[in-house]
Amino acid sequence: MLEISKLYKAFSLEAGFFAPVGRYVYAVNGVSFTMKRGEIFGLVGESGCGKTTTARLVVRTYPIDDGSIVFTDNEGAVFDVGRLDHKRLKLLRSKVKYIFQDPAKSLNPRMTILEVLTAGYRYQESWPGKRQAREEAAEMLREVGLSPDDLERRPADFSGGQRQRISIARALITQPELLICDEVVSALDVSIQGQILQLLLRLREQYGFGMLFIAHDLAVVSYICDRVGVMYRGMLMEIAPAQRLIEAPTHPYTKHLYASVPTLEPVAAGDPEAGQHARGRRAGGARTTRFGEVPDPTVPPAGAGTELMQVAEDHYVSALFSA
Amino acid sequence: MLLEVDHLEVEFATGQGPLHAVRGVSFEIGEGEVLGVVGESGSGKSVTAHSILRLLPGNGAIVGGDIRYRGGSVLQYSPAALRSFRGPKVSIIFQEPGRSFDPIYTVGKALEETLRAHNPEMPETEVRERSIQLLRETHVPYAEQRLHNYPHQFSGGLLQRIMIALALASDPDVLIADEPTTALDVTIQAQIIELLLELKEKRNLAIIFITHNLALISEIADRILVMYGGLAMEYGAAGEVLAHPRHPYTRALLASILILGEHYSKETLHTVSGGTPDPRRPEPGCPFAPRCPLARAACRETVPALVADGTYHRCILAGEKPEDLYARD
């Protein structure tokens, strides 16, 4: 469904007259992966690792520097994202929808929910007319657990979790085939996160869309994703099924990342004395490895574009930084 | 006892009348202890912590209860006493280190200002030595050179270390850490937790660690206070609260967090329906009742009293909760 190969993107630092000349932030450096139809693929990594830039390139928020992104829709139509004309790009963007992290910032406070849901839809070729669109919007609100009565209300009337449901309804109204979820539960309370994840899983069951799921919370990613790619300095270090990355992380960076996640230690349970400071007691830990501080992003990393090696079925690892 | 918070009540004046943000919270903390305060947004956890330093915004006021430091009421402090309390006794660090520094001063200058605030006579060389020593203690690499750097030249993780160094400059007994790692990556978060635990050991520092992340709290806290709707729902030894939570809210919270390696199947996650209560529209009774699977009519009438049984918890159904309510499979 989605095939990304040797993708590159650098941002110029020349923002003004006094800015340094000819310096770039190398955000994405030779990323390649493919997604199957209906699959949930996760991208994880620390801030600045290029996961959001990769996702944004899929809907061509910025021009692609090098490499290609090819999306094939259910009818077999092929979209070479880097080379689409305006009309085809619009069509692509109705099939690939983006959901943002902060629903408070991504919903226009002046619009009613009906306007929010249909603002983009009305420019699509599939726009069915006002009356029909209103019915579809009402139906979509019901699907995400809200009421059709909410169509006339405004975003401020809703809580964070409800607003994220509205964002999901807005994305789904054009019947997309791929959803890009960029940190969609990060801004929500713990007890609300679960609701949204379950909702996404249920809707995927029903509509069969795939998801490119970006999050820094490894527990969330491992829960919802089929396969996960680990990014570091704009490059993929490891790709494997979600469960396999937890049980058999192979790349040193993956190990470092996964070892940092706090867990409710079983030892913490039971014995209140022994339970203290699971973290402190964990021998060695991942504390002071060479991945401690991310290097300067204005220096392009050596080895960008190196192909990953297959180490097991569905499990690929980069040779970079592993010695 | 080092620090006691006793039936604290905090109100904010709003256009729609008083907003009761903290509704009777009690806890205590001894030397070298870590108290984890966990709660969702609007639970009152930050307001509680800021009240200890009497750092409430202009429309906020402590309307009931008491805060005692080594037996003396902080609420009775004169302005001078308050100045020598904030910093030398209790210090605080915040969520976003990048926003807590003045961008036009070097970190050396920031440290100097803090050191001089409490010791105006301190000679130049000693200020410098103490600053370097503080940065080394918080593991900032190349401490001497980095004194001359500005905040924007540091990563978030390093800035948080410097923030901790600043908080330690006045040599406090208690450090309040208000979501200190929420804005940081997990890898950096693990390093900061390790640093805090090291400081607790070396300096016998007491820490009040505020977070919404229950898994994180299990790694650092000796005792845990669970807050919801401005109330202390459960309070007790960390192992006890995590292994045998008595309150349905604690149990729901524990059941709904995702733990790496425990949740593979997409079926096993429990979710809590509904949303967090709106403090502007308080309802009588237990604030968790609208979302609680065990709630009955009585729960919606009066706020339950704190019961001591293994942990302190605020639930009228104490003792009759079926164990397998949120059992993990």
Short mmCIF file of N, CA and C in Angstrom, two decimals, chain A residues 7-64:
data_model
loop_
_atom_site.label_atom_id
_atom_site.label_comp_id
_atom_site.label_asym_id
_atom_site.label_seq_id
_atom_site.Cartn_x
_atom_site.Cartn_y
_atom_site.Cartn_z
N LEU A 7 14.35 7.82 1.40
CA LEU A 7 13.78 9.15 1.56
C LEU A 7 14.75 10.08 2.29
N TYR A 8 14.91 11.29 1.73
CA TYR A 8 15.78 12.29 2.34
C TYR A 8 15.04 13.61 2.49
N LYS A 9 15.29 14.30 3.61
CA LYS A 9 14.77 15.64 3.77
C LYS A 9 15.69 16.43 4.70
N ALA A 10 16.13 17.60 4.24
CA ALA A 10 16.92 18.49 5.09
C ALA A 10 16.25 19.85 5.08
N PHE A 11 16.26 20.53 6.21
CA PHE A 11 15.68 21.87 6.30
C PHE A 11 16.79 22.90 6.37
N SER A 12 16.66 23.96 5.60
CA SER A 12 17.68 25.00 5.61
C SER A 12 17.56 25.83 6.88
N LEU A 13 18.70 26.21 7.41
CA LEU A 13 18.69 27.08 8.59
C LEU A 13 18.70 28.55 8.20
N GLU A 14 18.73 28.82 6.89
CA GLU A 14 18.78 30.20 6.44
C GLU A 14 17.42 30.86 6.58
N ALA A 15 17.11 31.26 7.78
CA ALA A 15 15.78 31.81 8.02
C ALA A 15 15.76 33.32 7.85
N GLY A 16 16.92 33.96 7.87
CA GLY A 16 16.93 35.41 7.75
C GLY A 16 18.30 35.89 7.33
N PHE A 17 18.44 37.18 7.26
CA PHE A 17 19.68 37.77 6.75
C PHE A 17 20.90 37.37 7.57
N PHE A 18 20.71 37.32 8.92
CA PHE A 18 21.85 37.05 9.79
C PHE A 18 22.04 35.56 10.06
N ALA A 19 21.15 34.75 9.54
CA ALA A 19 21.23 33.31 9.83
C ALA A 19 22.43 32.70 9.12
N PRO A 20 22.93 31.61 9.68
CA PRO A 20 24.08 30.97 9.05
C PRO A 20 23.75 30.52 7.62
N VAL A 21 24.70 30.69 6.74
CA VAL A 21 24.47 30.37 5.33
C VAL A 21 24.89 28.93 5.05
N GLY A 22 24.06 28.25 4.28
CA GLY A 22 24.44 26.92 3.82
C GLY A 22 24.45 25.85 4.89
N ARG A 23 23.74 26.08 5.99
CA ARG A 23 23.65 25.01 7.00
C ARG A 23 22.27 24.40 6.97
N TYR A 24 22.21 23.11 7.17
CA TYR A 24 20.96 22.38 7.10
C TYR A 24 20.79 21.50 8.33
N VAL A 25 19.52 21.28 8.70
CA VAL A 25 19.21 20.24 9.68
C VAL A 25 18.82 19.01 8.87
N TYR A 26 19.58 17.95 9.03
CA TYR A 26 19.32 16.73 8.27
C TYR A 26 18.29 15.90 9.02
N ALA A 27 17.02 16.02 8.61
CA ALA A 27 15.93 15.44 9.39
C ALA A 27 15.69 13.98 9.03
N VAL A 28 15.62 13.68 7.75
CA VAL A 28 15.36 12.30 7.32
C VAL A 28 16.48 11.90 6.38
N ASN A 29 17.15 10.80 6.69
CA ASN A 29 18.35 10.42 5.96
C ASN A 29 18.27 9.00 5.42
N GLY A 30 17.58 8.84 4.29
CA GLY A 30 17.58 7.53 3.63
C GLY A 30 16.67 6.52 4.30
N VAL A 31 15.43 6.91 4.59
CA VAL A 31 14.48 6.00 5.24
C VAL A 31 13.75 5.16 4.18
N SER A 32 13.72 3.84 4.37
CA SER A 32 12.98 2.94 3.48
C SER A 32 12.15 1.97 4.31
N PHE A 33 10.87 1.88 4.01
CA PHE A 33 10.05 0.80 4.57
C PHE A 33 8.78 0.67 3.75
N THR A 34 8.10 -0.44 3.90
CA THR A 34 6.84 -0.63 3.19
C THR A 34 5.76 -0.98 4.20
N MET A 35 4.54 -0.59 3.84
CA MET A 35 3.39 -0.92 4.70
C MET A 35 2.40 -1.72 3.89
N LYS A 36 1.87 -2.77 4.52
CA LYS A 36 0.85 -3.57 3.86
C LYS A 36 -0.52 -2.93 4.07
N ARG A 37 -1.46 -3.30 3.22
CA ARG A 37 -2.82 -2.77 3.33
C ARG A 37 -3.42 -3.11 4.69
N GLY A 38 -3.99 -2.13 5.36
CA GLY A 38 -4.66 -2.37 6.64
C GLY A 38 -3.71 -2.60 7.81
N GLU A 39 -2.44 -2.44 7.57
CA GLU A 39 -1.46 -2.68 8.64
C GLU A 39 -1.34 -1.46 9.56
N ILE A 40 -0.96 -1.69 10.82
CA ILE A 40 -0.63 -0.57 11.70
C ILE A 40 0.89 -0.61 11.90
N PHE A 41 1.54 0.40 11.33
CA PHE A 41 2.99 0.47 11.39
C PHE A 41 3.39 1.61 12.31
N GLY A 42 4.26 1.34 13.26
CA GLY A 42 4.65 2.37 14.21
C GLY A 42 6.03 2.92 13.92
N LEU A 43 6.21 4.23 14.17
CA LEU A 43 7.54 4.82 14.12
C LEU A 43 7.84 5.35 15.51
N VAL A 44 8.96 4.92 16.10
CA VAL A 44 9.33 5.41 17.42
C VAL A 44 10.74 5.99 17.38
N GLY A 45 11.05 6.77 18.39
CA GLY A 45 12.37 7.39 18.48
C GLY A 45 12.27 8.64 19.32
N GLU A 46 13.41 9.20 19.68
CA GLU A 46 13.41 10.40 20.51
C GLU A 46 13.01 11.62 19.70
N SER A 47 12.75 12.74 20.38
CA SER A 47 12.36 13.93 19.63
C SER A 47 13.51 14.33 18.72
N GLY A 48 13.18 14.75 17.52
CA GLY A 48 14.21 15.14 16.57
C GLY A 48 14.75 13.99 15.74
N CYS A 49 14.16 12.80 15.86
CA CYS A 49 14.72 11.67 15.13
C CYS A 49 14.17 11.59 13.71
N GLY A 50 13.19 12.43 13.39
CA GLY A 50 12.70 12.48 12.01
C GLY A 50 11.42 11.71 11.77
N LYS A 51 10.77 11.23 12.84
CA LYS A 51 9.58 10.42 12.60
C LYS A 51 8.42 11.27 12.10
N THR A 52 8.22 12.45 12.67
CA THR A 52 7.14 13.31 12.20
C THR A 52 7.41 13.82 10.79
N THR A 53 8.67 14.18 10.49
CA THR A 53 9.01 14.66 9.15
C THR A 53 8.69 13.57 8.12
N THR A 54 9.05 12.33 8.43
CA THR A 54 8.76 11.22 7.53
C THR A 54 7.25 11.16 7.25
N ALA A 55 6.46 11.23 8.32
CA ALA A 55 5.01 11.13 8.16
C ALA A 55 4.47 12.29 7.34
N ARG A 56 4.99 13.48 7.58
CA ARG A 56 4.49 14.65 6.87
C ARG A 56 4.84 14.58 5.40
N LEU A 57 5.96 13.96 5.07
CA LEU A 57 6.34 13.83 3.67
C LEU A 57 5.35 12.93 2.92
N VAL A 58 4.74 12.00 3.64
CA VAL A 58 3.78 11.09 2.99
C VAL A 58 2.60 11.87 2.42
N VAL A 59 2.20 12.95 3.09
CA VAL A 59 1.12 13.78 2.52
C VAL A 59 1.71 15.03 1.87
N ARG A 60 3.01 15.02 1.67
CA ARG A 60 3.75 16.09 1.02
C ARG A 60 3.48 17.47 1.62
N THR A 61 3.64 17.54 2.94
CA THR A 61 3.60 18.83 3.61
C THR A 61 4.78 19.67 3.14
N TYR A 62 5.90 19.00 2.90
CA TYR A 62 7.08 19.66 2.33
C TYR A 62 7.47 18.89 1.08
N PRO A 63 8.21 19.55 0.17
CA PRO A 63 8.73 18.81 -0.97
C PRO A 63 9.76 17.77 -0.52
N ILE A 64 9.84 16.69 -1.26
CA ILE A 64 10.79 15.62 -0.94
C ILE A 64 12.14 15.98 -1.56
#
